[in-house]
């Protein structure tokens, strides 16, 4: 097993579960496409794997129709927590060189499963990738950073790469492949590790209120200017430093403490 | 011909296609059912009433599991002018219990359910696959279909085209002589949301009982008609418009739907409802006049693709004809494959079955009805004339004594500009059709 595509059977967000409206997310489709391209380039097989009930066979059959050679379904409810899903997947793909995932699922969207899998496999990781170039022994991945900046990564096997939905368009399955995939066998295996139900956050995260002194200023307008920092030029707000990574991290932590985001 | 990929390929996962696939697969043939949407029923625009009696032959006690919205126990025919409405209203409790009569249904549910039976019978359902053409042998016989997928040719002994109104496959096979816009209407529908209790109260029904209102008039100067059906917690309201008239009047269909909803007889029924969906679809309304040749060597046509839709004013049916024609196409295909003769002659059992049953018998009997119902007199003169007669009959104008009905009729006929001989001719045509 060298190349793996992790796929999730999901419904449209906000809709009650209905198999007619369920399938692979665009991000998972991109992941599968990269896995298939890499397999063609390296001459390897692709294993498609999912965690879910029998309805989830649909995404595996779609993957088989597109060119995956092997399909595994870990029989478990779709409500399992991301860490447990990753543990279950990792236990079945030990030895995988390349693992391709969608960046996050449509229904929960935490994007944690790829990172957990990488941790289990002791693999390199490139998560939330917006562009990927396949090379013989590596993948050059581009990640989005704040302020329009990009991070360029070169990852080597074993590695987990999670991609956004727009990175690749899944090839259209041939008619006869589709027919064959409909009757292909799928390995259904039990989850060998405990699967806990995911705890969903039912409201947006709100940080605790902090007590702040009133801003200086005689008039409401003056105080508003201080609060919004509207009169200060943007150049004066920032601080440009050149530091070693460890010192830079310490500087960031100090700034966060100074600004009150972290307790001393 | 070398060994084909399958015995039967059915194009279109609607009621006709699924019934054809059920019959052929149950007979042991290898069947592929091709559907261009992501699931059968996914792209249907349908707001009508299903009369599934024909399913008794395929799915015993189908009503115990069919995904219906409401069983129609009230059937109304309404005639509208701008300010008047005359309604003939019938209700029967018998239609609200097994074996039932008609039901309102959402086709995404209905078609999905029916296709499940085709799969259970052994047919292979392939979705997201569009058939783009026919494959023919050297003699011109149809031997398969070409799809939009890579490696997308699929050969079969028999192709059953159930690809809906405006069937490209039937046209490509040369089964339609020519398409004429006057044979089609445009059905336009809004799905409106209302709480079930409100619908029950407004339409005087309970539980799963529902109402089917067919409307003559209410479409302005465009010939056509209207409809209003009750779903469980939705209403389907819309109009059916004759295409040439719609084009000539330069009116937009949604304006006509809005006009119908604003009519004094309809507005209280839809008041406060939230628009959930708007859709439009062509309907083959000309009945026998526009039907194609049903069979060619290696291919059969069923359902809307074969223009099997009855729009005869009192009766508005299509899904039952689709299911029946699909069944008969499946049976004919089985017969031909077992006999080893899928030529046009070998498939003639299809035409025989259609002719011997209600499918073509109803269409023959009502062949003059669509033209009559959509004629200018029935559309624009008679509703006003009849409504005025009713108004004068029920209007109490003391101290004047009540006028006689014959006198009112004569006066209103003259006022409407209806010639006596036209009235008699239309009455005779109506009597021959509906009598």
PDB file of N, CA, C and O in Angstrom, chain A residues 18-21 58 172-180 182-183, chain B residues 5-6 39 108-109 112 124-126 128 148-153:
ATOM      1  N   UNK A  18     -29.679  12.482   3.444  1.00  0.00           N
ATOM      2  CA  UNK A  18     -30.463  11.845   2.406  1.00  0.00           C
ATOM      3  C   UNK A  18     -29.468  11.305   1.391  1.00  0.00           C
ATOM      4  O   UNK A  18     -28.670  12.071   0.837  1.00  0.00           O
ATOM      5  N   UNK A  19     -29.500  10.012   1.151  1.00  0.00           N
ATOM      6  CA  UNK A  19     -28.480   9.409   0.289  1.00  0.00           C
ATOM      7  C   UNK A  19     -28.479   9.996  -1.116  1.00  0.00           C
ATOM      8  O   UNK A  19     -27.468   9.964  -1.810  1.00  0.00           O
ATOM      9  N   UNK A  20     -29.617  10.585  -1.546  1.00  0.00           N
ATOM     10  CA  UNK A  20     -29.650  11.181  -2.878  1.00  0.00           C
ATOM     11  C   UNK A  20     -28.738  12.387  -2.983  1.00  0.00           C
ATOM     12  O   UNK A  20     -28.291  12.756  -4.054  1.00  0.00           O
ATOM     13  N   UNK A  21     -28.525  13.055  -1.869  1.00  0.00           N
ATOM     14  CA  UNK A  21     -27.730  14.280  -1.893  1.00  0.00           C
ATOM     15  C   UNK A  21     -26.387  14.088  -1.191  1.00  0.00           C
ATOM     16  O   UNK A  21     -25.801  15.036  -0.697  1.00  0.00           O
ATOM     17  N   UNK A  58     -20.800   4.160  -1.612  1.00  0.00           N
ATOM     18  CA  UNK A  58     -20.985   4.943  -2.832  1.00  0.00           C
ATOM     19  C   UNK A  58     -19.702   5.696  -3.211  1.00  0.00           C
ATOM     20  O   UNK A  58     -19.295   5.685  -4.371  1.00  0.00           O
ATOM     21  N   UNK A 172     -13.541  12.128 -15.111  1.00  0.00           N
ATOM     22  CA  UNK A 172     -14.857  11.513 -15.277  1.00  0.00           C
ATOM     23  C   UNK A 172     -14.657  10.017 -15.506  1.00  0.00           C
ATOM     24  O   UNK A 172     -13.841   9.607 -16.345  1.00  0.00           O
ATOM     25  N   UNK A 173     -15.399   9.235 -14.762  1.00  0.00           N
ATOM     26  CA  UNK A 173     -15.241   7.786 -14.867  1.00  0.00           C
ATOM     27  C   UNK A 173     -15.767   7.296 -16.210  1.00  0.00           C
ATOM     28  O   UNK A 173     -16.776   7.790 -16.710  1.00  0.00           O
ATOM     29  N   UNK A 174     -15.085   6.342 -16.779  1.00  0.00           N
ATOM     30  CA  UNK A 174     -15.559   5.720 -18.012  1.00  0.00           C
ATOM     31  C   UNK A 174     -16.795   4.878 -17.748  1.00  0.00           C
ATOM     32  O   UNK A 174     -17.018   4.411 -16.625  1.00  0.00           O
ATOM     33  N   UNK A 175     -17.595   4.686 -18.777  1.00  0.00           N
ATOM     34  CA  UNK A 175     -18.861   3.969 -18.610  1.00  0.00           C
ATOM     35  C   UNK A 175     -18.629   2.536 -18.134  1.00  0.00           C
ATOM     36  O   UNK A 175     -19.288   2.054 -17.209  1.00  0.00           O
ATOM     37  N   UNK A 176     -17.682   1.875 -18.733  1.00  0.00           N
ATOM     38  CA  UNK A 176     -17.493   0.465 -18.381  1.00  0.00           C
ATOM     39  C   UNK A 176     -16.797   0.327 -17.024  1.00  0.00           C
ATOM     40  O   UNK A 176     -17.057  -0.634 -16.293  1.00  0.00           O
ATOM     41  N   UNK A 177     -15.950   1.300 -16.692  1.00  0.00           N
ATOM     42  CA  UNK A 177     -15.363   1.299 -15.340  1.00  0.00           C
ATOM     43  C   UNK A 177     -16.456   1.478 -14.303  1.00  0.00           C
ATOM     44  O   UNK A 177     -16.448   0.857 -13.241  1.00  0.00           O
ATOM     45  N   UNK A 178     -17.406   2.332 -14.634  1.00  0.00           N
ATOM     46  CA  UNK A 178     -18.523   2.584 -13.724  1.00  0.00           C
ATOM     47  C   UNK A 178     -19.328   1.303 -13.509  1.00  0.00           C
ATOM     48  O   UNK A 178     -19.711   0.965 -12.383  1.00  0.00           O
ATOM     49  N   UNK A 179     -19.572   0.591 -14.590  1.00  0.00           N
ATOM     50  CA  UNK A 179     -20.330  -0.661 -14.473  1.00  0.00           C
ATOM     51  C   UNK A 179     -19.565  -1.679 -13.634  1.00  0.00           C
ATOM     52  O   UNK A 179     -20.138  -2.369 -12.790  1.00  0.00           O
ATOM     53  N   UNK A 180     -18.255  -1.763 -13.876  1.00  0.00           N
ATOM     54  CA  UNK A 180     -17.447  -2.729 -13.119  1.00  0.00           C
ATOM     55  C   UNK A 180     -17.402  -2.343 -11.640  1.00  0.00           C
ATOM     56  O   UNK A 180     -17.517  -3.196 -10.761  1.00  0.00           O
ATOM     57  N   UNK A 182     -19.544  -0.829  -9.907  1.00  0.00           N
ATOM     58  CA  UNK A 182     -20.814  -1.095  -9.226  1.00  0.00           C
ATOM     59  C   UNK A 182     -20.862  -2.506  -8.647  1.00  0.00           C
ATOM     60  O   UNK A 182     -21.595  -2.766  -7.699  1.00  0.00           O
ATOM     61  N   UNK A 183     -20.116  -3.410  -9.254  1.00  0.00           N
ATOM     62  CA  UNK A 183     -20.134  -4.797  -8.776  1.00  0.00           C
ATOM     63  C   UNK A 183     -18.831  -5.197  -8.080  1.00  0.00           C
ATOM     64  O   UNK A 183     -18.662  -6.355  -7.726  1.00  0.00           O
TER      65      UNK A 183
ATOM     66  N   UNK B   5     -23.216  -5.682 -25.035  1.00  0.00           N
ATOM     67  CA  UNK B   5     -22.857  -5.539 -23.620  1.00  0.00           C
ATOM     68  C   UNK B   5     -23.990  -6.007 -22.716  1.00  0.00           C
ATOM     69  O   UNK B   5     -23.754  -6.610 -21.668  1.00  0.00           O
ATOM     70  N   UNK B   6     -25.220  -5.656 -23.088  1.00  0.00           N
ATOM     71  CA  UNK B   6     -26.381  -6.038 -22.264  1.00  0.00           C
ATOM     72  C   UNK B   6     -27.550  -6.385 -23.180  1.00  0.00           C
ATOM     73  O   UNK B   6     -27.525  -6.102 -24.382  1.00  0.00           O
ATOM     74  N   UNK B  39     -29.583  11.426  -9.568  1.00  0.00           N
ATOM     75  CA  UNK B  39     -30.430  10.309  -9.111  1.00  0.00           C
ATOM     76  C   UNK B  39     -31.739  10.401  -9.885  1.00  0.00           C
ATOM     77  O   UNK B  39     -32.097  11.483 -10.380  1.00  0.00           O
ATOM     78  N   UNK B 108     -39.080  13.697  -7.456  1.00  0.00           N
ATOM     79  CA  UNK B 108     -37.782  13.234  -6.960  1.00  0.00           C
ATOM     80  C   UNK B 108     -37.929  12.067  -5.975  1.00  0.00           C
ATOM     81  O   UNK B 108     -37.070  11.196  -5.917  1.00  0.00           O
ATOM     82  N   UNK B 109     -39.022  12.064  -5.213  1.00  0.00           N
ATOM     83  CA  UNK B 109     -39.270  10.933  -4.308  1.00  0.00           C
ATOM     84  C   UNK B 109     -39.824   9.737  -5.094  1.00  0.00           C
ATOM     85  O   UNK B 109     -39.399   8.600  -4.914  1.00  0.00           O
ATOM     86  N   UNK B 112     -37.268   8.092  -7.572  1.00  0.00           N
ATOM     87  CA  UNK B 112     -36.205   7.435  -6.802  1.00  0.00           C
ATOM     88  C   UNK B 112     -36.721   6.116  -6.232  1.00  0.00           C
ATOM     89  O   UNK B 112     -36.031   5.088  -6.274  1.00  0.00           O
ATOM     90  N   UNK B 124     -29.044  -2.495 -13.579  1.00  0.00           N
ATOM     91  CA  UNK B 124     -27.931  -1.673 -13.099  1.00  0.00           C
ATOM     92  C   UNK B 124     -28.229  -0.216 -13.406  1.00  0.00           C
ATOM     93  O   UNK B 124     -28.381   0.159 -14.566  1.00  0.00           O
ATOM     94  N   UNK B 125     -28.333   0.580 -12.362  1.00  0.00           N
ATOM     95  CA  UNK B 125     -28.641   2.005 -12.531  1.00  0.00           C
ATOM     96  C   UNK B 125     -27.334   2.790 -12.600  1.00  0.00           C
ATOM     97  O   UNK B 125     -26.517   2.722 -11.688  1.00  0.00           O
ATOM     98  N   UNK B 126     -27.143   3.514 -13.688  1.00  0.00           N
ATOM     99  CA  UNK B 126     -25.961   4.362 -13.837  1.00  0.00           C
ATOM    100  C   UNK B 126     -26.426   5.810 -13.942  1.00  0.00           C
ATOM    101  O   UNK B 126     -27.125   6.167 -14.895  1.00  0.00           O
ATOM    102  N   UNK B 128     -25.758  10.205 -13.614  1.00  0.00           N
ATOM    103  CA  UNK B 128     -24.827  11.219 -14.145  1.00  0.00           C
ATOM    104  C   UNK B 128     -24.312  10.829 -15.527  1.00  0.00           C
ATOM    105  O   UNK B 128     -23.170  11.135 -15.879  1.00  0.00           O
ATOM    106  N   UNK B 148     -22.044  10.264 -22.746  1.00  0.00           N
ATOM    107  CA  UNK B 148     -21.056  11.349 -22.646  1.00  0.00           C
ATOM    108  C   UNK B 148     -19.863  10.956 -21.789  1.00  0.00           C
ATOM    109  O   UNK B 148     -19.010  11.782 -21.504  1.00  0.00           O
ATOM    110  N   UNK B 149     -19.794   9.711 -21.360  1.00  0.00           N
ATOM    111  CA  UNK B 149     -18.659   9.283 -20.540  1.00  0.00           C
ATOM    112  C   UNK B 149     -17.521   8.781 -21.431  1.00  0.00           C
ATOM    113  O   UNK B 149     -17.770   8.338 -22.543  1.00  0.00           O
ATOM    114  N   UNK B 150     -16.291   8.844 -20.920  1.00  0.00           N
ATOM    115  CA  UNK B 150     -15.206   8.212 -21.667  1.00  0.00           C
ATOM    116  C   UNK B 150     -15.520   6.730 -21.862  1.00  0.00           C
ATOM    117  O   UNK B 150     -16.129   6.117 -20.986  1.00  0.00           O
ATOM    118  N   UNK B 151     -15.098   6.206 -22.978  1.00  0.00           N
ATOM    119  CA  UNK B 151     -15.373   4.788 -23.258  1.00  0.00           C
ATOM    120  C   UNK B 151     -16.873   4.527 -23.131  1.00  0.00           C
ATOM    121  O   UNK B 151     -17.304   3.547 -22.550  1.00  0.00           O
ATOM    122  N   UNK B 152     -17.646   5.431 -23.683  1.00  0.00           N
ATOM    123  CA  UNK B 152     -19.059   5.506 -23.326  1.00  0.00           C
ATOM    124  C   UNK B 152     -20.050   4.822 -24.234  1.00  0.00           C
ATOM    125  O   UNK B 152     -21.253   5.085 -24.119  1.00  0.00           O
ATOM    126  N   UNK B 153     -19.602   3.959 -25.143  1.00  0.00           N
ATOM    127  CA  UNK B 153     -20.564   3.241 -25.982  1.00  0.00           C
ATOM    128  C   UNK B 153     -21.089   2.018 -25.240  1.00  0.00           C
ATOM    129  O   UNK B 153     -20.317   1.284 -24.616  1.00  0.00           O
TER     130      UNK B 153
END
